C-alpha atoms as one frame of an Amber mdcrd trajectory, in Angstrom:
protein
 -12.879  38.115  -6.054 -12.500  37.105  -9.714 -15.221  36.865 -12.337 -15.457
  33.063 -12.085 -15.988  33.188  -8.329 -18.657  35.886  -8.630 -20.430  33.902
 -11.322 -20.544  30.755  -9.189 -21.742  32.700  -6.142 -24.565  34.295  -8.138
 -25.612  30.944  -9.578 -25.536  29.398  -6.095 -27.699  32.176  -4.653 -30.214
  31.852  -7.493 -30.362  28.059  -7.107 -30.790  28.352  -3.342 -33.542  30.930
  -3.808 -35.417  28.725  -6.232 -35.208  25.740  -3.940 -36.228  27.581  -0.799
 -39.186  29.052  -2.627 -40.488  25.564  -3.325 -43.256  24.372  -1.026 -41.816
  21.435   0.903 -45.324  20.480   2.124 -47.093  20.389  -1.231 -47.279  16.575
  -1.237 -48.882  16.453   2.223 -52.571  16.170   3.020 -54.260  18.641   5.364
 -53.989  16.386   8.419 -50.272  15.635   7.919 -47.391  17.560   9.468 -43.887
  17.861   8.002 -41.259  17.224  10.674 -38.726  20.050  10.343 -36.692  19.721
  13.540 -36.038  17.349  16.431 -34.060  18.174  19.559 -33.362  16.783  23.027
 -33.191  18.750  26.266 -31.580  17.098  29.286 -32.374  18.794  32.587 -33.471
  21.873  30.667 -30.333  22.137  28.491 -30.150  21.245  24.821 -27.739  18.427
  23.978 -26.147  17.364  20.692 -25.037  13.977  21.996 -24.648  11.518  19.139
 -25.632   8.650  21.437 -28.951  10.274  22.341 -29.554  11.383  18.764 -29.369
   7.753  17.630 -32.334   6.934  19.892 -34.658   9.248  17.935 -36.728   6.951
  15.732 -37.968   9.703  13.417 -35.758  12.577  12.268 -36.330  15.493   9.938
 -35.237  15.439   6.287 -31.520  15.858   5.704 -30.275  19.334   4.925 -27.262
  20.884   3.245 -26.496  24.510   4.116 -29.855  24.569   5.875 -31.815  23.552
   2.772 -33.576  20.151   2.355 -32.334  19.650  -1.223 -33.249  15.961  -1.355
 -36.805  16.684  -0.192 -37.240  19.374  -2.857 -35.872  16.978  -5.467 -38.319
  14.283  -4.337 -41.206  16.760  -4.708 -40.320  17.199  -8.376 -41.779  13.738
  -8.946 -45.489  13.345  -9.630 -47.368  11.103  -7.191 -49.437   8.334  -8.831
 -48.000   9.177 -12.251 -48.896   5.722 -13.562 -52.602   6.337 -12.840 -52.430
   9.833 -14.332 -50.826   8.626 -17.576 -53.250   5.726 -17.814 -56.226   8.072
 -17.449 -54.893  10.780 -19.786 -53.577   8.478 -22.498 -54.712   4.852 -22.463
 -58.296   5.558 -21.325 -58.662   8.191 -24.056 -59.123   6.361 -27.406 -58.809
   9.566 -29.459 -55.467  10.466 -27.845 -54.182   6.918 -28.307 -55.257   7.040
 -31.979 -53.448  10.268 -32.926 -50.380   9.422 -30.832 -50.027   6.045 -32.557
 -50.190   7.866 -35.904 -47.113   9.854 -34.900 -45.563   6.975 -32.956 -46.050
   3.265 -33.146 -47.829   1.600 -30.218 -44.496   0.155 -29.138 -42.877   3.599
 -29.167 -45.838   5.068 -27.229 -45.512   2.385 -24.545 -41.770   2.938 -24.400
 -42.269   6.702 -24.003 -44.715   6.148 -21.120 -42.364   3.695 -19.440 -39.418
   6.124 -19.735 -41.498   8.873 -18.081 -42.417   6.484 -15.275 -38.773   5.394
 -14.908 -37.601   9.008 -14.648 -40.303   9.755 -12.089 -39.257   6.731  -9.997
 -35.587   7.713 -10.257 -36.398  11.171  -8.887 -38.291   9.579  -5.986 -35.501
   7.111  -5.215 -32.782   9.743  -5.454 -34.692  12.284  -3.413 -36.056  11.962
   0.086 -39.725  11.583   0.929 -41.136  14.119   3.399 -40.872  12.952   7.005
 -44.429  13.078   8.374 -44.885  13.352  12.131 -45.738  10.003  13.689 -46.544
  10.371  17.380 -46.397   6.633  17.986 -42.714   6.730  16.972 -42.198   9.730
  19.233 -43.569   7.686  22.127 -41.105   4.909  21.304 -38.271   7.444  21.444
 -39.492   8.641  24.863 -39.495   5.066  26.178 -36.044   4.372  24.698 -34.607
   7.470  26.361 -36.113   6.421  29.681 -34.598   2.915  29.393 -31.213   4.388
  28.482 -31.058   6.680  31.506 -32.307   3.892  33.754 -29.386   1.754  32.553
 -27.026   4.615  33.492 -28.278   4.855  37.074 -31.033   7.459  36.848 -33.771
   5.121  38.014 -36.348   7.892  38.484 -35.726   9.707  35.207 -38.790  11.228
  33.553 -39.074  11.591  29.790 -41.651  13.274  27.572 -42.017  15.150  24.308
 -43.726  18.301  23.057 -45.040  18.880  19.559 -44.974  22.440  18.219 -47.000
  23.037  15.050 -47.339  25.954  12.632 -50.003  27.115  10.199 -47.936  25.777
   7.280 -48.297  22.085   8.100 -44.879  22.014   9.774 -43.945  20.740  13.218
 -41.015  20.401  15.606 -40.563  17.744  18.296 -38.625  18.452  21.469 -37.797
  15.563  23.793 -37.446  16.429  27.477 -35.390  14.391  29.961 -35.353  15.123
  33.684 -32.803  12.738  35.140 -33.220  13.303  38.847 -30.679  11.957  41.316
 -28.303   9.177  40.118 -28.022   5.959  42.118 -24.600   4.761  43.255 -23.183
   1.366  44.225 -23.001   0.519  47.895 -21.725  -2.779  49.274 -20.556  -5.375
  46.709 -20.765  -8.913  48.067 -19.786 -12.197  46.460 -21.261 -15.675  46.442
 -18.895 -17.982  44.532 -19.352 -21.761  44.667 -15.923 -22.961  43.454 -13.021
 -22.153  45.778 -10.503 -21.900  42.908 -12.782 -19.478  41.063 -13.171 -17.408
  44.237  -9.417 -17.152  44.863  -8.723 -16.283  41.203 -11.386 -13.580  41.291
 -10.006 -12.039  44.491  -6.490 -12.000  43.041  -7.714  -9.792  40.194 -10.344
  -7.716  42.013  -8.194  -4.577  41.630  -9.092  -4.650  37.902 -12.841  -4.830
  38.560 -15.083  -2.622  36.428 -17.471  -2.006  39.341 -16.601  -0.424  42.688
 -18.327   0.962  45.785 -19.267   4.620  45.357 -19.463   4.330  41.576 -22.622
   5.503  39.786 -24.714   2.578  38.637 -24.074   1.828  34.964 -25.350  -1.301
  33.286 -22.445  -1.276  30.817 -19.976  -1.587  33.714 -21.689  -4.786  34.827
 -21.503  -6.122  31.284 -17.795  -5.236  31.140 -17.165  -6.883  34.509 -18.981
 -10.035  33.402 -16.726 -10.135  30.310 -13.592  -9.438  32.370 -14.290 -12.236
  34.844 -14.928 -14.692  32.022 -11.646 -13.743  30.302  -9.700 -14.057  33.559
 -11.118 -17.525  34.254 -10.642 -18.810  30.712  -7.044 -17.607  30.775  -6.492
 -19.304  34.147  -7.295 -22.855  33.092 -11.086 -22.966  33.539 -11.935 -24.397
  30.134 -15.681 -24.778  30.752 -16.229 -21.283  32.120 -18.345 -18.691  30.277
 -20.016 -15.307  30.808 -23.372 -16.986  31.381 -22.116 -18.227  34.768 -21.547
 -14.671  36.066 -24.706 -13.174  37.593 -25.399  -9.963  39.491 -28.251  -9.619
  41.985 -29.274  -5.981  42.449 -31.163  -4.563  45.448 -32.014  -0.863  45.801
 -32.292   1.249  48.926 -35.027   3.648  47.844 -34.592   6.207  50.618 -30.809
   6.438  50.173 -30.481   6.175  46.393 -27.930   3.385  46.769 -27.598  -0.050
  45.152 -26.606  -3.256  46.932 -24.856  -5.737  44.609 -24.130  -9.421  44.959
 -21.834 -11.194  42.474 -22.929 -14.802  42.060 -20.919 -17.553  40.339 -22.522
 -20.930  40.893 -20.815 -24.237  40.265 -20.818 -25.742  36.800 -24.148 -27.408
  35.870 -23.807 -30.935  34.465 -26.623 -33.118  33.161 -27.119 -36.106  35.464
 -29.219 -39.204  34.860 -32.510 -37.661  35.917 -31.560 -34.205  37.113 -29.099
 -31.342  36.814 -25.995 -31.730  38.975 -23.633 -28.908  39.900 -19.931 -29.566
  40.353 -17.001 -27.206  41.072 -15.164 -25.844  38.063 -11.856 -27.561  37.360
  -8.581 -26.119  36.114  -7.291 -27.807  32.958  -3.795 -28.231  31.559  -2.655
 -29.153  28.053  -1.710 -32.823  27.779  -0.894 -32.950  24.067  -0.600 -30.544
  21.138  -1.263 -32.098  17.741  -0.581 -30.088  14.580  -2.063 -31.271  11.281
   0.032 -29.450   8.660  -1.982 -30.169   5.483  -5.576 -30.438   6.649  -8.602
 -29.942   4.419 -12.154 -31.242   4.622 -11.883 -33.303   1.439  -9.037 -35.406
   2.867  -9.849 -35.228   6.584 -10.460 -38.988   6.776  -7.308 -39.898   4.831
  -4.651 -41.919   6.633  -1.716 -39.968   8.061   1.487 -40.951   6.239   4.109
 -38.804   7.950   4.506 -37.692  11.546   7.165 -36.394  13.886   7.416 -35.321
  17.520   9.381 -32.140  18.129   9.873 -30.112  21.303   6.641 -31.371  22.875
   4.538 -31.106  19.710   3.163 -33.864  17.459   3.176 -32.939  13.767   1.143
 -34.933  11.245   0.937 -34.826   7.470  -1.061 -36.774   4.893   1.808 -36.434
   2.435   5.484 -36.010   3.253   5.988 -33.216   5.779   6.946 -30.110   3.802
   7.975 -27.900   6.727  10.818 -27.907   9.170   9.194 -28.670  12.555  10.553
 -25.557  14.274   8.974 -23.295  11.628   5.538 -24.574  12.610   5.993 -24.970
  16.362   7.386 -21.448  16.704   4.001 -20.129  15.544   1.981 -22.294  17.972
   1.837 -20.692  21.406  -0.170 -23.510  22.996   2.395 -25.653  24.809   2.333
 -29.084  26.409   1.980 -28.953  30.189   0.765 -25.351  30.266  -2.474 -24.167
  31.849  -5.320 -23.715  29.361  -5.549 -20.104  28.157  -7.807 -18.522  25.559
  -5.108 -15.924  24.902  -2.748 -18.643  23.692  -5.352 -19.721  21.155  -5.964
 -16.137  19.988  -2.250 -15.377  19.618  -1.675 -18.655  17.785  -4.427 -17.814
  15.322  -2.918 -14.382  14.699   0.670 -15.592  14.343  -0.205 -18.386  11.917
  -2.371 -16.045   9.829   0.519 -13.584   9.530   2.797 -16.302   8.130   0.945
 -15.943   4.780   1.630 -19.677   4.363  -1.665 -21.012   5.747  -5.266 -19.952
   5.663  -6.948 -19.006   8.938  -6.280 -21.993  11.243  -8.798 -24.075  13.148
  -8.026 -24.950  16.761 -10.096 -27.338  18.872  -9.720 -28.679  22.401 -10.775
 -32.197  23.404 -11.424 -33.022  27.079  -9.963 -36.173  28.529 -12.728 -37.885
  30.516 -10.468 -39.456  33.138  -8.529 -36.355  34.236  -8.427 -32.565  33.955
  -6.348 -32.342  30.795  -7.018 -31.228  27.216  -5.749 -32.303  23.848  -5.223
 -29.315  21.538  -5.617 -30.034  17.838  -4.318 -27.366  15.432  -5.532 -27.777
  11.835  -3.515 -25.937   9.184  -4.653 -25.574   5.595  -1.740 -24.571   3.308
  -2.058 -21.866   0.690  -0.783 -22.438  -2.837   2.998 -22.489  -2.983   3.060
 -20.024  -5.906   0.981 -16.930  -6.552   1.373 -14.626  -9.534  -0.165 -11.158
  -9.720  -0.273  -8.176 -12.063  -1.107  -4.494 -11.556  -1.612  -1.637 -13.995
  -2.045   2.054 -13.234  -2.473   5.387 -15.029  -1.281   8.548 -13.290  -0.385
  12.215 -13.706   1.886  14.442 -11.609   3.591  17.816 -11.565   6.382  16.576
 -13.874   4.401  13.989 -15.813   1.620  14.802 -18.255   0.533  11.168 -18.334
   2.129   7.956 -17.211   1.447   4.235 -17.392   2.883   1.826 -14.850   2.740
  -1.913 -14.418   4.064  -4.400 -11.933   4.120  -8.133 -11.641   4.900 -10.200
  -8.601   5.585 -13.831  -7.824   5.065 -15.121  -4.288   6.845 -18.337  -3.320
   5.749 -19.740   0.033   7.763 -22.031   2.303  10.764 -21.572   0.040  13.293
 -22.937   2.561  10.811 -25.222   4.407  10.688 -22.746   7.280   7.376 -21.034
   6.342   9.394 -18.233   4.735   7.837 -16.169   1.955   9.806 -14.840  -1.008
   8.286 -12.001  -3.022   9.842 -11.391  -6.430   8.478  -8.346  -8.207   9.241
  -6.300 -11.288   8.057  -2.772 -11.973   7.992  -0.676 -15.094   6.556   2.661
 -16.115   6.589   5.016 -19.055   5.422   8.609 -19.134   5.349  11.811 -21.078
   6.466  15.233 -19.849   6.101  18.569 -21.547   9.184  19.699 -19.600  11.573
  17.527 -21.587  14.954  19.082 -22.304  14.832  18.254 -25.998  11.612  19.019
 -27.825  12.605  16.450 -30.418  12.469  13.599 -27.932   9.896  10.859 -28.247
   6.490  11.365 -26.682   7.284   8.909 -23.877  10.400  10.513 -22.434  10.153
   9.223 -18.851  10.631   5.613 -17.861  11.495   3.542 -14.844  12.252  -0.139
 -14.600  13.324  -2.217 -11.645  13.073  -5.339  -9.600  12.683  -6.269  -5.965
  13.388  -9.309  -3.809  11.805  -9.545  -0.381  12.253 -12.474   1.971  10.012
 -12.677   5.060  11.111 -15.048   7.834   8.521 -15.768  10.567  10.970 -15.294
  13.428  13.703 -12.893  14.479  16.855 -13.618  12.502  19.295 -12.238  15.073
  22.595 -13.481  16.540  21.292 -13.481  20.127  18.140 -14.893  21.689  15.454
 -12.197  21.842  12.640 -14.324  23.294  12.610 -12.462  26.625  12.473  -9.053
  24.922  10.170  -9.918  22.036   8.313 -13.156  22.893   6.582 -15.315  20.307
   3.102 -13.972  21.064   4.180 -10.668  19.478   4.408 -12.439  16.076   7.943
 -11.295  15.222   9.139 -11.454  11.616  12.371 -10.662   9.795  12.462  -8.845
   6.444  15.367  -8.948   4.016  14.891  -6.691   1.029  16.976  -6.012  -2.110
  15.914  -3.758  -4.967  17.312  -1.990  -8.015  15.722   0.612 -10.280  16.822
   2.511 -13.356  15.003   5.778 -14.015  15.020   8.103 -16.985  13.356  11.246
 -15.703  13.549  13.807 -18.501  17.279  14.317 -18.293  19.079  13.643 -15.020
  18.397   9.909 -14.967  19.085   7.790 -11.884  20.045   4.327 -10.849  19.193
   3.220  -7.345  20.366   0.197  -5.398  18.958  -0.466  -1.961  18.826  -3.174
   0.648  17.540  -3.580   4.168  17.420  -5.954   7.092  14.475  -5.246   9.366
  12.070  -6.649  11.922   8.346  -6.327  12.679   6.499  -7.285  15.841   3.091
  -6.631  17.409   3.188  -6.113  21.212  -0.611  -5.824  21.434  -3.688  -5.172
  19.338  -3.323  -2.013  17.273   0.387  -1.543  18.008   3.026  -2.201  15.347
   6.771  -1.885  15.881   9.181  -1.830  12.946  12.955  -1.726  13.270  15.352
  -1.595  10.331  18.719  -2.671  11.685  20.370  -1.820   8.385  18.979   0.218
   5.521  21.326   1.012   2.645  20.542   3.121  -0.422  22.873   4.206  -3.204
  21.604   6.741  -5.732  23.668   7.549  -8.812  22.752  10.423 -11.131  23.758
   9.463 -14.665  23.489  12.855 -16.390  24.244  15.665 -13.920  25.280  17.976
 -16.792  21.626  18.112 -17.856  20.627  19.892 -14.654  19.989  23.323 -16.161
  18.146  21.775 -19.107  15.708  20.176 -16.714  15.447  22.769 -13.961  14.741
  25.643 -16.309  13.521  27.977 -13.556  16.957  27.901 -11.914  18.671  28.460
 -15.256  16.391  31.351 -16.207  17.141  33.097 -12.907  20.877  32.502 -13.348
  20.819  33.731 -16.957  18.841  36.826 -15.929  21.430  37.679 -13.253  24.245
  37.261 -15.778  22.435  39.515 -18.248  21.623  42.199 -15.658  25.261  42.324
 -14.555  26.614  42.514 -18.133  28.285  39.109 -18.003  26.580  38.325 -21.292
  25.249  40.647 -23.960  21.549  41.245 -24.616  20.114  38.421 -26.670  22.810
  35.980 -25.541  22.238  32.950 -23.340  24.660  31.144 -21.074  25.705  27.864
 -22.741  24.573  24.735 -20.895  26.300  23.311 -18.950  29.735  24.878 -19.407
  28.643  28.527 -19.543  26.246  28.234 -16.586  28.793  26.433 -14.413  31.557
  28.844 -15.390  29.415  31.857 -14.444  28.600  30.350 -11.041  32.299  29.684
 -10.483  33.290  33.227 -11.508  30.687  34.793  -9.197  31.652  32.749  -6.148
  35.411  33.260  -6.764  34.964  37.037  -6.988  35.724  37.267 -10.699  32.644
  39.403 -11.409  31.338  42.738 -10.207  29.190  40.964  -7.582  30.267  40.740
  -3.948  28.944  38.528  -1.123  26.669  41.286   0.170  24.734  41.566  -3.114
  21.388  39.830  -3.351  22.350  38.466  -6.781  25.487  36.912  -5.282  23.378
  35.197  -2.628  20.949  34.040  -5.328  23.754  32.495  -7.394  25.109  30.789
  -4.272  21.674  29.328  -3.540  21.361  28.102  -7.139  24.710  26.327  -6.854
  23.813  24.746  -3.515  20.599  23.387  -4.977  22.387  22.138  -8.095  24.913
  20.239  -5.996  22.203  18.703  -3.816  20.109  17.477  -6.721  22.960  16.152
  -8.852  25.346  14.587  -6.350  25.301  10.864  -5.792  23.962   9.695  -2.426
  25.066   6.877  -0.151  22.717   6.456   2.805  23.515   3.816   5.407  21.228
   4.000   8.391  18.794   2.474  10.849  15.256   3.447  11.737  12.491   2.591
  14.177   8.742   3.115  13.657   5.933   2.910  16.186   2.246   2.880  15.226
  -0.678   2.845  17.654  -3.986   2.467  15.850  -7.090   2.528  18.064  -9.541
   1.970  15.224 -11.771  -0.948  16.188 -13.130  -1.663  12.695 -13.678  -0.130
   9.258 -16.934   1.343  10.559 -15.375   2.968  13.635 -15.592   6.765  13.419
 -14.230   7.557  16.877 -10.566   6.638  17.002  -7.018   7.936  16.900  -3.795
   6.901  15.180  -0.362   7.883  16.421   2.773   7.300  14.351   6.363   7.968
  15.320   9.510   7.363  13.295  13.177   7.853  14.199  15.959   7.461  11.639
  19.720   7.766  11.946  22.124   7.669   9.002  25.927   7.642   8.801  26.702
   6.689  12.401  27.891   3.185  11.479  29.964   4.491   8.555  31.661   7.035
  10.800  32.409   4.381  13.433  33.941   2.023  10.863  35.842   4.655   8.885
  39.222   3.147   9.779  38.117  -0.434   9.200  36.571   0.386   5.817  39.494
   2.618   4.828  37.143   5.524   4.171  38.974   8.403   2.538  38.540  12.155
   2.979  37.758  14.103  -0.193  38.974  17.618  -1.090  35.977  19.260   0.575
  36.779  17.580   3.890  34.015  14.986   3.660  34.555  11.247   4.007  33.667
   9.123   0.997  33.369   5.460   0.179  33.832   4.325  -3.433  34.032   7.976
  -4.387  30.657   8.870  -2.856  30.181  11.050   0.232  28.011   9.184   2.705
  25.127  11.046   4.381  24.943  11.748   8.096  21.741  12.963   9.711  19.092
  12.292  12.341  15.458  12.421  11.286  12.256  12.120  13.307   8.565  12.337
  12.440   5.384  12.494  14.538   1.927  12.063  13.029  -1.350  12.145  14.993
  -4.804  11.601  13.503  -8.073  11.878  15.437 -11.614  11.149  14.222 -14.817
  12.310  15.922 -18.032  10.608  14.784 -20.861  13.151  14.833 -23.628  10.763
  13.784 -25.462  10.236  10.506 -22.171   9.726   8.604 -20.898  13.127   9.765
 -17.261  13.038  10.818 -14.732  15.581  12.032 -11.159  14.498  11.208  -8.031
  16.202  12.565  -4.382  15.690  11.711  -1.143  17.152  13.047   2.329  16.360
  11.719   5.856  17.395  12.661   9.056  16.281  10.989  12.661  17.388  11.217
  15.904  16.055   9.753  19.194  17.462  11.080  22.427  16.936   9.121  25.720
  16.648  10.984  29.293  15.491  10.556  29.749  14.438   6.961  26.663  16.286
   5.652  25.663  19.890   5.383  22.175  19.066   4.130  19.645  16.286   3.799
  19.529  14.052   0.680  16.657  14.981  -1.598  15.066  11.541  -1.106  14.869
  12.117   2.666  13.705  15.752   2.664  10.181  17.115   3.202   7.870  18.821
   0.739   4.552  20.645   1.000   1.405  20.648  -1.097  -0.441  17.944  -2.995
  -3.709  16.000  -2.647  -2.725  14.527   0.755  -1.093  17.642   2.210  -1.974
  21.323   1.773  -4.460  21.015  -1.070  -4.309  24.700  -2.059  -0.797  24.080
  -3.458   0.415  21.407  -5.859   3.044  18.937  -4.650   6.526  20.444  -4.126
   5.125  23.927  -4.854   4.805  25.207  -1.259   7.653  26.911   0.599  10.237
  26.805   1.916   9.171  29.545   4.314   8.108  32.736   2.579  10.055  32.117
  -0.622   8.145  32.454  -3.879   8.348  28.757  -4.787  10.106  29.331  -8.100
  11.847  25.933  -8.173  10.341  22.915  -9.866  10.816  20.951  -6.645  10.776
  22.835  -3.352  11.943  20.844  -0.351  13.471  21.407   3.077  14.341  19.592
   6.300  11.647  20.866   8.711   7.917  20.459   8.251   4.746  21.377  10.112
   1.308  20.390   8.884  -2.207  20.576  10.337  -5.529  19.624   8.763  -9.155
  19.803   9.837 -11.806  18.195   7.660 -15.562  17.974   8.174 -17.108  15.114
   6.182 -20.837  14.766   5.595 -23.282  12.837   3.396 -24.677  14.533   0.293
 -26.789  12.002  -1.597 -26.556   8.235  -1.738 -22.888   7.253  -1.907 -21.831
  10.834  -2.572 -20.074  12.503   0.348 -18.943  16.081   0.821 -16.135  17.706
   2.774 -15.050  21.129   3.996 -11.393  21.435   4.946  -8.677  23.704   6.306
  -5.026  22.804   5.690  -2.150  24.689   7.288   1.600  24.217   7.299   4.886
  24.799   5.538   8.451  23.567   5.175  11.639  25.360   6.253  15.381  24.867
   6.282  16.977  24.648   9.698  20.471  23.766  10.952  21.772  23.064   7.442
  23.835  24.944   4.845  20.979  27.022   3.390  21.476  30.733   4.107  18.307
  32.243   2.634  16.522  33.902   5.614  13.148  33.606   3.871  13.548  29.837
   3.692  14.973  29.348   7.185  13.171  28.706  10.457  14.887  31.006  12.929
  12.455  31.403  15.839   8.735  31.349  16.646   8.256  34.390  14.397   8.785
  32.017  11.471   5.384  30.519  12.261   3.823  33.530  10.525   4.922  31.823
   7.310   2.509  28.941   7.857   0.410  28.699   4.702  -3.345  28.212   5.019
  -5.527  26.601   2.392  -9.276  26.099   2.567 -11.685  24.363   0.263 -14.291
  21.736  -0.284 -14.515  18.330  -1.875 -16.864  15.739  -3.282 -16.267  12.022
  -2.841 -17.939   8.829  -4.025 -17.802   5.806  -1.766 -17.362   2.556  -3.716
 -17.283   0.660  -0.373 -13.854  -0.834  -1.061 -12.318   2.561  -1.871 -13.285
   6.227  -2.079 -12.791   8.356  -5.195 -11.993  11.882  -4.049 -11.989  15.307
  -5.677 -10.929  18.394  -3.677 -10.681  22.064  -4.607  -8.209  24.109  -2.554
  -7.978  27.900  -2.340  -4.909  29.793  -1.147  -6.344  31.528   1.912  -3.095
  32.754   3.462  -0.103  32.766   1.126   3.215  33.521   2.881   5.079  33.879
  -0.410   3.501  37.269  -1.208   4.409  40.496   0.546   3.130  41.073   4.069
  -0.256  42.794   4.154  -1.495  41.058   1.000  -1.306  37.464   2.151  -4.941
  36.869   3.116  -7.371  35.849   0.313  -4.955  36.848  -2.449  -6.186  35.267
  -5.743  -8.934  33.505  -3.794 -10.997  32.312  -6.758 -11.661  29.283  -8.917
  -9.206  30.445 -11.574  -6.307  30.184  -9.112  -7.616  27.190  -7.191  -5.856
  23.824  -7.156  -7.909  20.807  -8.254  -6.940  17.521  -6.619  -7.984  13.983
  -7.468  -7.131  11.158  -5.123  -8.034   7.686  -3.937  -9.356   7.334  -0.361
  -9.200  10.033   2.284  -6.156  12.309   2.635  -5.705  11.102   6.231
């Protein structure tokens, strides 16, 4: 352990000792008790259930590492300080007189007010002592009893015990004895409307309650909701949950519950009394769409209208949309049975068009039959929107950088509710790794533009309605972009384009399919490679010097001398042979040079699947699963004869002088959150990715490879500085084509909006099934898993509500790049830690 770590540990121990020595009860009177612990025992066993914990109406002061820091901080404040200062100063004429000689009366008052403000700040920032309140304990007992009753333990007994000490401290233990649970026996029905009864029986297999099931009030609530949804999606427009009733009867001696489901006929106000009539099934008679509705002009005369495919479209001004563009987004159809789902899906689809604000949909009953008129009110957004963004960033190659972007959104550009996004990006930065020290301070820049057209339907040569129906809100994306990048020497120009589709099969599920994704990357200055990647050059130059290729004090000229030496070594024109480690090292340097300087042509397709179970922003019990599959080069290989693709000297096929890439890549990412109560959360992440080259490629393009480290990965290593395998990470950018990553993070409140975290990150990258021969960098079998790097650390975050500012400190706990036997806790100190700053959580 280094000096810095020892110093911080000593300081922490001293601070903890001082705080624990403070008397947490010094602000309490003799008849008050400080609540130090609450717990719940269920049938004699302690439980940490978050649900039960939330029922406790009075909990002990929060603690960190077992110490109530906020309580101790609160006790630093003086109670009744205003009265004390008034008595000691203002009610003492002599003290006021000599103080006003030193200070003016205004300064004296200001000094008193500042002392009061500081005292109040300490109180507000700290946490007042939680004093035992037995009335609140009784409320908790009653709440626990009601909860277990609702879960079927009708005879549950609840109580609490209060344990006190001589130091004005107390603990409360809540006891729950559940007894025998009650289960459902016969479930009978009493349904007034025959159509309702037959619809219910047709869906009874989906019922949330069943004979033999333990009584649970939440199941009855769920069943009431299910029945209402079934009826309202089956044409019963006037149906609601309030019409579903359950009559419960208990058999005391058997511990069983008799249930009767009751759905009476619809109540209607008569002349002098309430009349009940059977529910009726409704169909849609007309669908009216008002394309430019707003409340200011709602009474204005309609000037334009058209009937299209069973829909009536109205506009105050001239209709600005092609009818099909609007009707495709409306899933309520003429002649169909009324369904709430159609309304919900229509709302979602129209909102995703980005052309209208959230729509308003109303149904009007026809008094002389069982039909409805559906009115859809659309309020258009502005046709043009202009936005700007500015950002400041740092990275492993950039000391400081400034970026800006501007975007223009044009809605309904072709009268089909399409959206065209036109954006421009630009950035400038400074790097201390520049090849020429005489360069300007800003020696990195990137400029580019992007066109993105979103079409609110599938733009495909065949009809896909049966495979991807309209309720899945399908869209087509056409994207074109170009960037020019000056990145301290190599410089790149990138052209890319894609044709893709998005659709949403159900809530929380997103499917994305890129039918065609093309990217061309051209390196403008490949001869600058060894100027930029100085680590590779220094290793090459050292090998040349050690093997007497150059004299002491000499340096290989760049690029001719470096390239010539590589060529001489690999052709056998030096004293090195293929079995020498230096020969292998030179070969690896050349392979990396070729990979990072060759132009890339990637023509592929990919499919992504996302299942997000998060119910809301406040949900802390959810999971997210992501899967992505990408294939590149298959189409190019199939069309080689048609496109007249030629074979280069190295046996690879090329188009326009560029070898196209061929590979298959897949990624799996799973995230799981466990809410532990009181803003405590346990978050887990597991990730696996692999990209396998084949055919025309011996490796994966740099832009498609994996890297390890960084603020959202293994935080004990900087980005691109981890791996591959057990190599010593001497390259500026370390990447490979296989990746494993696992993270566990415990998040907890600290004070106010400040949150803390403890984390463990594990993982690495390897080469596999490609042209890399280095055994240290290659995944060969399960023994390679011993090269998984482990980082641990802690972090502090501040929650701004709309985003979280995050700072994490990572320590290399297990470093596979050092020799075996010295990998655990090597350089485990603050001096060798990695400090990360990020926005929002890492996963």
